[in-house]
Amino acid sequence: MAVVTGAAGAAGPAGPAARDLAAARGRRRTRVAYLFLAPWILGVLGLTLGPMLASLYLSFTDYRLSGAPSWVGLANYQRMFTDDPRFWTSVGVTARYVVLSVPLQLAFALAIAVFLDRGVRGLALYRSVYYLPSLLGSSVAVAVLWRRLFSSDGLVVDLAGTVGIQLSGGWISDPERALDTLLVLNVWTFGSPMVIFLAGLRQIPDELIEAAKVDGAGAVQRFFRVVFPLLTPVVFFNLILQMIGAFQAFTPAYIVSAGTGGPADSTLFYTLYLFQSGFQAFDMGYASAMAWGLFIVIGAVTALNFAASRYWVHYGD
Amino acid sequence: MAAHDGAGSRHTFPAAAGAAGALTRRTFLRAAGAVGAGLAGSSLLAACGDDGGGSSSSGGGGPATIRFAFWGSDDRVRRFQEAVELFHTEHKNIRVEPEFGAIDAIETKTTVAMAGGNLPDVFWIVGPLLPQLGRDGHLVDLSTLMGNGIDGDFEESLLLSGQVDGVQYALPHGLQSIGLFANQRVLDEVGVEVRKYPEAYTWDEYADICRQIREAMGDQFYGTDEPTYAGAPHFFRAWARQRGENLYSDDGDLGFTEDTLRSWLEYWQELRDSGAAVPPQLALEQNPFFEGAPMIRGLSAFHMRNSNQLLELQGLTEDELTLMPCPGNGGDGVSAIGIDPNILGISADSANQEAAVEFVNFLLNDPKRAEIVGTTIGAPATQAMREHILPTLSEPEAEFIEYIDFEATAPIDPIPPAPDTAGAFQDGVTLAMEELAYGRTSIDDTVAKVFGDLRQTLTG
């Protein structure tokens, strides 16, 4: 502070010049900052905002890729809601996937994180090994592998057979179970929430847990009364991320069903149907409307989550 | 808990949550943006193609360069690259640049190029795109060039496949049709007689044979796979044509009656119920063609698919395969036969049309080219070329050539062209039949759906 006032005092005689100098330096700094930001800004404007606005416009048009878009007002949205059973199929599939796979995956990730947090030997190795599926999960190779795993002569059926459980195979081609295999696939990619949970667990002060122990709380009580409440901000963070991810799930369904959403539309994810509308039926206007529908739903669900978080997320202070 | 590094304090939580909030908003904006970008990106793509209005320069004095787009497997690509090399040695003043990919990718690429005015000079045309390509003026009218740059004696029935409103926008360059593949070993074991052109099984005989095979071979083996949900609509077209109907009418509406569709669905329902047809859950465990075909996987005796696949299928199994006509297409039914040629055309924007015409003529009529490419795209479209390559072919290829030769010269009823909307309509029908095969809907509902919503998709 002394330095600052000193400088201001010294500025007395040559005041305006120094102020100009400071202002000029400030402007230069701002310019330099924008220069460094430029790649990002250009990217956002050119590759994100621009195309988003374009797709907003296209969503009000009939655009078949060949020929110019023609304005149709709300017709695409109207068709979505009132005249397209496959749209609702895709909404149902996606809703089921989000509602089931996110809690399952988070519970699994938390369980593993709690286990690893007990100071296991070779923690770094385990952490890496468990994290690996997160990197592979949405890859083409794993989706192909998944198809094999759950086929009638695949590993899952074989293994179940050796321990005496008779499973009928072909889950991927069974409309009742195809989506379940994708749920399992998503749960398997629990690595990234697990790593975040692990970091969160390590932030919990030992003395609180020690105190609870001294007060006679058992392991279960300690977890639910002390650890979990302190962890809720991290749970919330993971929940938001995974929900948004689940709404946008595409690759596994695309590969496992060879782009059809089959069998019998049982894995017709919203994004997959969007892709089919846009890049197979070349109905870009409709696909754009669907994209905006998804955008609004994800926004609304996330906002809802933030509102609800007041009631269960504890920030401690 | 002892592993805590000590820096941990509860104070970090709000900060973490704050970061979570920011990250979340950003992620979700970015994510939604990505969805938007994916869509809008296509228009960018289209715009990219706007510069040249088509082809490469004809370059004063230098060789004229033409782009040639086609689709197919590695083997096919290798053969066409060899053919292009051959063309270069015979035409020093023309350079051909091949472009290739999977058929879906080529379809997307063609559509985008159509919008961008950037079509390849010579390209294979995905059937459903032909009407639009022709009507929007993207293709050269080839009728004036025939016998005047492009030679070859084409059957009238084959030329129809390249016409839009009576104008010859495309020419057939590879013939294929539907056929019935069978595992000869299984037929011998069960004692089933093979029937080839000019005769064929009737549909009733076929159903009996499939049931007989099921009984003889046991629980884990079936007679046939199904063309219904496997997306092979031309078998239903044969069924309709054998009743004097068609898949589409001349004015682009449905060409068959409700009863015809119903009888088709009942036929397959019965085969599924009696165990004569592979259940969908087993068939669709893999993509039900080539290595995923139930016949190749050892699940069925028959495989209903495109006749030109004989060579490739034979390469996937040790058992001897044989090719027979689609049931009902023999005897009195030969007029119901349908051939669906691969077709190619020349871009109207091509800057090197003369070179393009020379190359097309080479693709259609050069004997050495025909030898190099063989039957990978189907049989050569002219009888002269078919006869020329016949002695050079392997046994399965020769069997296929004889098969298609019979069909190409048979007195077949004309097939009304598929309307622009046929692709979307067929996808819908395939899906409806899949729902039915899985027992998720009834025959009545399926018929109602085809004649309701899907018919509307077709007629617009």
Coordinates of C-alpha atoms in Angstrom, one line a residue, chain A residues 9-249:
Chain A
G9 CA 2.3 11.2 -4.4
A10 CA 5.3 11.3 -6.6
A11 CA 3.1 11.7 -9.5
G12 CA 2.2 15.2 -8.3
P13 CA 4.2 17.3 -10.8
A14 CA 4.2 14.9 -13.7
G15 CA 0.8 13.5 -12.8
P16 CA -1.2 13.3 -16.1
A17 CA 1.8 11.9 -18.0
A18 CA 2.3 9.1 -15.5
R19 CA -1.4 8.3 -15.5
D20 CA -1.4 8.2 -19.2
L21 CA 1.6 5.9 -19.1
A22 CA -0.1 3.6 -16.7
A23 CA -3.3 3.7 -18.7
A24 CA -1.3 3.0 -21.9
R25 CA 0.4 0.1 -20.2
G26 CA -2.9 -1.1 -19.0
R27 CA -4.3 -1.0 -22.5
R28 CA -1.3 -2.7 -23.9
R29 CA -1.7 -5.4 -21.4
T30 CA -5.3 -5.8 -22.3
R31 CA -4.3 -6.0 -25.9
V32 CA -1.7 -8.6 -25.2
A33 CA -4.2 -10.5 -23.1
Y34 CA -6.6 -10.5 -26.0
L35 CA -3.9 -11.5 -28.4
F36 CA -3.2 -14.6 -26.3
L37 CA -7.0 -15.2 -26.0
A38 CA -7.5 -14.8 -29.7
P39 CA -7.1 -18.5 -30.7
W40 CA -9.7 -19.4 -28.1
I41 CA -12.0 -16.6 -29.0
L42 CA -11.8 -17.3 -32.7
G43 CA -12.5 -21.0 -31.9
V44 CA -15.6 -20.1 -29.8
L45 CA -17.0 -17.7 -32.4
G46 CA -16.1 -19.7 -35.5
L47 CA -16.5 -23.3 -34.3
T48 CA -19.0 -23.1 -31.5
L49 CA -21.2 -20.0 -31.4
G50 CA -21.4 -19.4 -35.1
P51 CA -22.4 -22.9 -35.9
M52 CA -24.8 -23.0 -33.0
L53 CA -26.6 -19.9 -34.3
A54 CA -26.6 -21.4 -37.8
S55 CA -28.2 -24.6 -36.4
L56 CA -30.7 -22.5 -34.5
Y57 CA -31.7 -20.9 -37.8
L58 CA -31.7 -24.2 -39.7
S59 CA -34.0 -25.7 -37.0
F60 CA -36.7 -23.4 -38.4
T61 CA -36.1 -24.5 -41.9
D62 CA -36.5 -27.5 -44.2
Y63 CA -32.9 -28.1 -45.3
R64 CA -32.0 -31.2 -47.2
L65 CA -28.3 -30.3 -47.8
S66 CA -28.8 -30.0 -51.5
G67 CA -30.6 -26.9 -52.3
A68 CA -31.2 -23.9 -50.0
P69 CA -33.0 -24.0 -46.6
S70 CA -36.6 -22.9 -46.8
W71 CA -38.3 -21.4 -43.7
V72 CA -40.9 -23.6 -42.1
G73 CA -41.3 -21.9 -38.8
L74 CA -42.0 -24.3 -35.9
A75 CA -42.8 -27.2 -38.1
N76 CA -39.8 -29.3 -37.1
Y77 CA -40.5 -28.8 -33.4
Q78 CA -44.1 -29.6 -34.0
R79 CA -43.2 -32.8 -35.8
M80 CA -40.8 -33.8 -33.0
F81 CA -43.5 -33.6 -30.4
T82 CA -46.6 -34.7 -32.2
D83 CA -45.8 -36.7 -35.2
D84 CA -42.7 -38.8 -34.7
P85 CA -42.9 -41.9 -32.6
R86 CA -39.2 -42.6 -33.1
F87 CA -38.4 -39.3 -31.5
W88 CA -40.2 -40.4 -28.4
T89 CA -38.5 -43.9 -28.5
S90 CA -35.2 -42.1 -28.5
V91 CA -36.2 -39.9 -25.6
G92 CA -37.3 -43.0 -23.7
V93 CA -34.1 -44.8 -24.4
T94 CA -31.9 -41.8 -23.4
A95 CA -33.9 -41.1 -20.3
R96 CA -33.6 -44.7 -19.1
Y97 CA -29.9 -44.6 -19.8
V98 CA -29.4 -41.4 -17.9
V99 CA -31.5 -42.3 -14.9
L100 CA -30.0 -45.8 -14.5
S101 CA -26.4 -45.5 -15.6
V102 CA -25.4 -42.3 -13.8
P103 CA -26.3 -43.3 -10.2
L104 CA -24.9 -46.8 -10.9
Q105 CA -21.7 -45.5 -12.2
L106 CA -21.3 -42.9 -9.4
A107 CA -22.0 -45.5 -6.7
F108 CA -19.5 -47.9 -8.2
A109 CA -16.9 -45.1 -8.5
L110 CA -17.4 -44.0 -5.0
A111 CA -17.2 -47.5 -3.6
I112 CA -13.9 -48.1 -5.4
A113 CA -12.6 -44.7 -4.3
V114 CA -13.4 -45.4 -0.6
F115 CA -11.6 -48.7 -0.9
L116 CA -8.5 -47.2 -2.5
D117 CA -8.5 -44.4 0.1
R118 CA -7.7 -46.9 2.8
G119 CA -4.1 -46.6 1.9
V120 CA -3.8 -49.6 -0.3
R121 CA -0.3 -50.6 -1.4
G122 CA 0.5 -49.6 -4.9
L123 CA -2.3 -47.0 -5.0
A124 CA -0.8 -45.3 -8.0
L125 CA -1.0 -48.5 -10.0
Y126 CA -4.6 -49.3 -9.0
R127 CA -5.6 -45.7 -9.7
S128 CA -4.2 -46.0 -13.2
V129 CA -5.6 -49.4 -13.9
Y130 CA -9.1 -48.4 -12.8
Y131 CA -8.9 -45.1 -14.7
L132 CA -7.9 -46.9 -17.9
P133 CA -11.5 -47.9 -19.0
S134 CA -12.5 -44.2 -18.8
L135 CA -10.1 -43.5 -21.6
L136 CA -11.1 -46.5 -23.6
G137 CA -14.8 -46.7 -22.9
S138 CA -16.1 -44.6 -25.8
S139 CA -13.6 -46.0 -28.3
V140 CA -14.6 -48.1 -31.3
A141 CA -12.5 -51.0 -30.2
V142 CA -14.2 -51.4 -26.9
A143 CA -17.6 -51.2 -28.5
V144 CA -16.7 -54.0 -30.8
L145 CA -15.3 -56.0 -27.9
W146 CA -18.6 -55.5 -26.1
R147 CA -20.5 -56.9 -28.9
R148 CA -18.3 -60.0 -28.7
L149 CA -18.4 -60.3 -24.9
F150 CA -22.2 -60.5 -24.8
S151 CA -22.8 -62.7 -27.9
S152 CA -24.2 -66.2 -27.5
D153 CA -20.7 -67.7 -27.8
G154 CA -19.1 -64.9 -25.9
L155 CA -17.1 -64.7 -22.7
V156 CA -20.0 -63.6 -20.4
V157 CA -22.1 -66.6 -21.3
D158 CA -19.1 -69.0 -21.1
L159 CA -18.0 -67.7 -17.7
A160 CA -21.5 -67.9 -16.3
G161 CA -21.7 -71.4 -17.7
T162 CA -18.5 -72.6 -15.9
V163 CA -19.9 -71.5 -12.6
G164 CA -23.2 -73.2 -13.3
I165 CA -25.4 -70.2 -14.4
Q166 CA -27.2 -70.8 -17.7
L167 CA -27.5 -67.6 -19.6
S168 CA -29.0 -67.3 -23.0
G169 CA -26.6 -65.3 -25.1
G170 CA -27.0 -62.6 -27.7
W171 CA -27.8 -59.7 -25.3
I172 CA -26.7 -57.2 -27.9
S173 CA -29.4 -58.6 -30.3
D174 CA -32.1 -58.9 -27.7
P175 CA -34.2 -55.7 -27.6
E176 CA -35.0 -56.3 -23.9
R177 CA -31.4 -56.4 -22.9
A178 CA -29.3 -54.5 -25.4
L179 CA -29.5 -51.3 -23.5
D180 CA -28.4 -53.1 -20.3
T181 CA -25.1 -54.0 -21.9
L182 CA -24.6 -50.4 -22.7
L183 CA -25.4 -49.5 -19.1
V184 CA -22.7 -51.9 -17.9
L185 CA -20.3 -50.4 -20.4
N186 CA -20.9 -47.0 -18.9
V187 CA -20.5 -48.2 -15.4
W188 CA -17.3 -49.8 -16.4
T189 CA -15.9 -46.4 -17.4
F190 CA -16.1 -45.2 -13.7
G191 CA -12.4 -44.1 -13.7
S192 CA -12.8 -40.3 -14.0
P193 CA -15.4 -39.8 -11.3
M194 CA -13.4 -42.3 -9.2
V195 CA -10.3 -40.2 -9.4
I196 CA -12.3 -37.1 -8.5
F197 CA -13.9 -38.9 -5.5
L198 CA -10.5 -40.0 -4.4
A199 CA -9.2 -36.5 -4.4
G200 CA -12.3 -35.4 -2.5
L201 CA -11.9 -38.1 0.1
R202 CA -8.3 -37.0 0.7
Q203 CA -9.5 -33.5 1.5
I204 CA -11.5 -34.7 4.5
P205 CA -9.7 -33.8 7.7
D206 CA -8.6 -36.9 9.7
E207 CA -9.5 -35.2 13.0
L208 CA -13.2 -35.3 12.2
I209 CA -13.1 -39.0 11.5
E210 CA -10.9 -39.6 14.6
A211 CA -13.4 -37.6 16.7
A212 CA -16.3 -39.6 15.4
K213 CA -14.4 -42.8 16.2
V214 CA -13.7 -41.6 19.7
D215 CA -17.4 -40.9 20.0
G216 CA -18.1 -44.5 19.2
A217 CA -19.3 -44.2 15.6
G218 CA -18.9 -47.4 13.6
A219 CA -17.5 -47.6 10.1
V220 CA -20.9 -47.3 8.4
Q221 CA -22.0 -44.4 10.6
R222 CA -18.7 -42.6 10.0
F223 CA -19.2 -43.0 6.3
F224 CA -22.8 -41.8 6.2
R225 CA -22.6 -39.2 8.9
V226 CA -19.2 -37.7 8.4
V227 CA -17.5 -38.6 5.1
F228 CA -20.5 -38.5 2.7
P229 CA -21.9 -35.1 3.9
L230 CA -18.4 -33.6 3.5
L231 CA -18.1 -35.2 0.1
T232 CA -21.4 -34.0 -1.3
P233 CA -19.9 -31.1 -3.3
V234 CA -17.7 -33.6 -5.1
V235 CA -20.7 -35.9 -5.6
F236 CA -22.6 -33.0 -7.1
F237 CA -19.8 -32.1 -9.4
N238 CA -19.5 -35.7 -10.7
L239 CA -23.3 -36.0 -11.0
I240 CA -23.5 -32.9 -13.2
L241 CA -20.7 -34.0 -15.4
Q242 CA -21.8 -37.6 -15.8
M243 CA -25.4 -36.6 -16.5
I244 CA -24.4 -34.3 -19.3
G245 CA -22.2 -37.0 -20.6
A246 CA -25.0 -39.6 -20.5
F247 CA -27.4 -37.4 -22.3
Q248 CA -24.9 -37.1 -25.1
A249 CA -23.9 -40.8 -25.2

